[in-house]
Amino acid sequence: VINIFVRNADNLPLSGKNVSLTTNLGNVAESMQASDKSGKVSFTLTSSTPGLAELNALVDGQIQLKQKVTVKFE
């Protein structure tokens, strides 16, 4: 499970923001979801192929999250 928290410049949670998650390896279940009242979105990532999955997230289709995440599948 990959959790993403959407916050504003004052570190306050933003609800109702559409977040999409993509990967170069494996599958993301429900790849677009809206953030809840705490700004949280949870994605499930699976892969039957070993390797490193690089994840990219977009908020409202235009703001790319700066933090890059990789997940290792063995």
N, CA, C and O of each residue as an XYZ file, in Angstrom:
296
protein
N       0.849     -1.183      0.000
C       0.000      0.000      0.000
C       0.888      1.236      0.000
O       1.829      1.341      0.786
N       0.576      2.165     -0.888
C       1.285      3.434     -1.000
C       0.336      4.527     -0.524
O      -0.748      4.690     -1.083
N       0.729      5.272      0.496
C      -0.068      6.383      1.004
C       0.541      7.699      0.547
O       1.752      7.902      0.632
N      -0.310      8.582      0.065
C       0.109      9.923     -0.338
C      -0.745     10.909      0.449
O      -1.964     10.760      0.545
N      -0.085     11.918      1.008
C      -0.780     12.959      1.750
C      -0.645     14.276      0.988
O       0.465     14.732      0.713
N      -1.779     14.878      0.652
C      -1.788     16.139     -0.085
C      -1.973     17.270      0.927
O      -2.940     17.298      1.689
N      -1.011     18.204      0.911
C      -1.044     19.321      1.858
C      -0.726     20.622      1.133
O      -0.112     20.622      0.066
N      -1.153     21.725      1.729
C      -0.855     23.032      1.135
C       0.471     23.566      1.678
O       1.168     22.871      2.417
N       0.812     24.788      1.312
C       2.088     25.388      1.715
C       2.196     25.552      3.230
O       3.302     25.626      3.767
N       1.055     25.610      3.925
C       1.049     25.723      5.384
C       0.973     24.361      6.065
O       0.758     24.278      7.274
N       1.149     23.297      5.290
C       1.132     21.912      5.777
C      -0.250     21.471      6.274
O      -0.356     20.567      7.103
N      -1.291     22.104      5.771
C      -2.650     21.706      6.123
C      -3.176     20.744      5.064
O      -2.885     20.907      3.879
N      -3.961     19.727      5.488
C      -4.464     18.741      4.523
C      -5.436     19.348      3.528
O      -6.215     20.241      3.860
N      -5.377     18.847      2.301
C      -6.286     19.267      1.237
C      -7.168     18.083      0.851
O      -6.672     17.062      0.376
N      -8.463     18.222      1.054
C      -9.389     17.145      0.696
C      -9.954     17.388     -0.694
O      -9.968     18.515     -1.190
N     -10.421     16.307     -1.311
C     -11.072     16.402     -2.611
C     -10.144     16.645     -3.784
O     -10.608     16.980     -4.874
N      -8.845     16.485     -3.587
C      -7.889     16.645     -4.684
C      -7.748     15.314     -5.409
O      -7.570     14.277     -4.769
N      -7.824     15.330     -6.733
C      -7.673     14.112     -7.523
C      -6.198     13.779     -7.666
O      -5.418     14.570     -8.197
N      -5.826     12.601     -7.188
C      -4.436     12.151     -7.234
C      -4.367     10.918     -8.119
O      -5.135      9.973     -7.945
N      -3.437     10.936     -9.072
C      -3.219      9.758     -9.910
C      -1.809      9.242     -9.658
O      -0.877     10.018     -9.447
N      -1.671      7.935     -9.683
C      -0.385      7.290     -9.444
C      -0.075      6.380    -10.624
O      -0.904      5.565    -11.026
N       1.128      6.526    -11.174
C       1.572      5.673    -12.273
C       2.869      4.986    -11.879
O       3.595      5.449    -11.000
N       3.145      3.871    -12.546
C       4.346      3.105    -12.275
C       4.888      2.536    -13.581
O       4.147      2.328    -14.542
N       6.189      2.292    -13.595
C       6.806      1.683    -14.777
C       6.852      0.158    -14.657
O       7.253     -0.523    -15.601
N       6.445     -0.384    -13.501
C       6.474     -1.829    -13.267
C       5.294     -2.205    -12.392
O       5.099     -1.615    -11.329
N       4.520     -3.161    -12.813
C       3.396     -3.613    -12.008
C       2.120     -2.857    -12.322
O       2.008     -2.180    -13.344
N       1.160     -2.989    -11.415
C      -0.158     -2.391    -11.602
C      -0.585     -1.631    -10.357
O      -0.317     -2.047     -9.230
N      -1.255     -0.509    -10.586
C      -1.828      0.284     -9.503
C      -3.337      0.098     -9.557
O      -3.971      0.418    -10.562
N      -3.915     -0.423     -8.466
C      -5.370     -0.559     -8.393
C      -5.973      0.823     -8.170
O      -5.461      1.596     -7.360
N      -7.049      1.143     -8.873
C      -7.717      2.441     -8.753
C      -6.685      3.564     -8.827
O      -6.433      4.253     -7.838
N      -6.098      3.739     -9.994
C      -4.958      4.641    -10.159
C      -5.291      6.124    -10.009
O      -4.378      6.948     -9.971
N      -6.585      6.491     -9.922
C      -6.951      7.876     -9.622
C      -7.987      7.875     -8.511
O      -9.005      7.187     -8.584
N      -7.702      8.669     -7.472
C      -8.600      8.757     -6.328
C      -8.585     10.176     -5.781
O      -7.652     10.941     -6.025
N      -9.631     10.515     -5.039
C      -9.706     11.827     -4.388
C      -9.195     11.712     -2.958
O      -9.432     10.717     -2.274
N      -8.487     12.754     -2.521
C      -7.962     12.765     -1.154
C      -9.110     12.919     -0.155
O     -10.102     13.595     -0.424
N      -8.949     12.271      1.009
C      -9.976     12.339      2.044
C      -9.784     13.600      2.898
O      -8.965     14.456      2.563
N     -10.537     13.715      3.998
C     -10.486     14.942      4.810
C      -9.123     15.187      5.445
O      -8.810     16.316      5.823
N      -8.302     14.132      5.566
C      -6.946     14.305      6.106
C      -5.920     14.481      4.986
O      -4.716     14.520      5.240
N      -6.408     14.588      3.740
C      -5.518     14.747      2.593
C      -4.893     13.455      2.122
O      -3.982     13.472      1.294
N      -5.367     12.333      2.637
C      -4.754     11.028      2.362
C      -5.408     10.309      1.193
O      -6.627     10.326      1.019
N      -4.553      9.677      0.399
C      -4.986      8.784     -0.673
C      -4.147      7.520     -0.546
O      -2.932      7.603     -0.369
N      -4.779      6.344     -0.635
C      -4.064      5.065     -0.541
C      -4.210      4.292     -1.840
O      -5.309      4.138     -2.372
N      -3.081      3.809     -2.337
C      -3.051      3.022     -3.562
C      -2.456      1.654     -3.261
O      -1.583      1.522     -2.403
N      -2.936      0.635     -3.976
C      -2.362     -0.701     -3.872
C      -1.554     -0.970     -5.128
O      -2.058     -0.862     -6.246
N      -0.287     -1.324     -4.924
C       0.641     -1.602     -6.019
C       1.001     -3.077     -5.982
O       1.399     -3.595     -4.939
N       0.864     -3.758     -7.118
C       1.224     -5.174     -7.209
C       2.068     -5.413     -8.451
O       1.977     -4.683     -9.438
N       2.901     -6.465     -8.379
C       3.680     -6.862     -9.550
C       4.051     -8.330     -9.430
O       4.425     -8.799     -8.356
N       3.947     -9.045    -10.530
C       4.406    -10.434    -10.570
C       5.811    -10.505    -11.160
O       6.397    -11.584    -11.251
N       6.349     -9.355    -11.559
C       7.683     -9.273    -12.147
C       8.633     -8.639    -11.144
O       8.342     -7.564    -10.620
N       9.775     -9.289    -10.863
C      10.738     -8.671     -9.950
C      11.381     -7.432    -10.567
O      11.486     -7.309    -11.787
N      11.806     -6.525     -9.701
C      12.493     -5.320    -10.160
C      12.108     -4.113     -9.336
O      11.406     -4.225     -8.332
N      12.580     -2.944     -9.776
C      12.282     -1.683     -9.095
C      11.160     -0.948     -9.823
O      11.253     -0.672    -11.019
N      10.122     -0.643     -9.094
C       9.012      0.135     -9.638
C       9.223      1.594     -9.255
O       9.374      1.916     -8.077
N       9.233      2.467    -10.246
C       9.331      3.906    -10.005
C       7.925      4.482    -10.072
O       7.202      4.271    -11.046
N       7.543      5.210     -9.028
C       6.196      5.747     -8.933
C       6.192      7.248     -9.176
O       7.096      7.965     -8.748
N       5.164      7.706     -9.866
C       4.963      9.138    -10.104
C       3.529      9.484     -9.750
O       2.598      8.757    -10.097
N       3.360     10.606     -9.055
C       2.023     11.037     -8.658
C       1.737     12.430     -9.191
O       2.605     13.304     -9.204
N       0.500     12.615     -9.631
C       0.019     13.920    -10.092
C      -1.200     14.314     -9.273
O      -2.066     13.486     -8.992
N      -1.261     15.588     -8.891
C      -2.424     16.113     -8.183
C      -3.202     16.990     -9.155
O      -2.650     17.902     -9.772
N      -4.486     16.700     -9.279
C      -5.381     17.419    -10.194
C      -4.844     17.467    -11.620
O      -5.106     18.421    -12.352
N      -4.096     16.446    -12.015
C      -3.618     16.308    -13.379
C      -2.540     17.277    -13.807
O      -2.150     17.292    -14.975
N      -2.046     18.095    -12.874
C      -1.072     19.095    -13.292
C       0.091     19.304    -12.341
O       1.147     19.768    -12.771
N      -0.058     18.984    -11.084
C       1.019     19.201    -10.118
C       1.699     17.868     -9.841
O       1.115     16.979     -9.222
N       2.931     17.738    -10.303
C       3.676     16.502    -10.079
C       4.372     16.583     -8.730
O       5.032     17.574     -8.417
N       4.217     15.527     -7.933
C       4.876     15.511     -6.634
C       6.375     15.383     -6.822
O       6.840     14.593     -7.644
N       7.129     16.157     -6.066
C       8.583     16.205     -6.207
C       9.264     14.960     -5.662
O      10.307     14.545     -6.167
N       8.676     14.368     -4.636
C       9.299     13.211     -4.008
C       9.116     11.976     -4.884
O       7.995     11.587     -5.210
N      10.229     11.375     -5.253
C      10.193     10.153     -6.057
C      10.237      8.945     -5.123
O      10.967      8.931     -4.132
N       9.448      7.945     -5.459
C       9.375      6.738     -4.643
C       9.670      5.540     -5.526
O       9.179      5.449     -6.651
N      10.479      4.618     -5.008
C      10.707      3.347     -5.695
C      10.333      2.215     -4.750
O      10.524      2.309     -3.537
N       9.800      1.152     -5.320
C       9.422     -0.043     -4.572
C      10.119     -1.217     -5.224
O      10.085     -1.365     -6.445
N      10.756     -2.060     -4.409
C      11.469     -3.224     -4.938
C      10.595     -4.463     -4.812
O      10.128     -4.803     -3.725
N      10.380     -5.132     -5.940
C       9.659     -6.401     -5.963
C      10.675     -7.514     -6.157
O      11.534     -7.436     -7.036
N      10.573     -8.543     -5.340
C      11.498     -9.684     -5.441
C      10.755    -10.945     -5.808
O      11.366    -12.006     -5.939
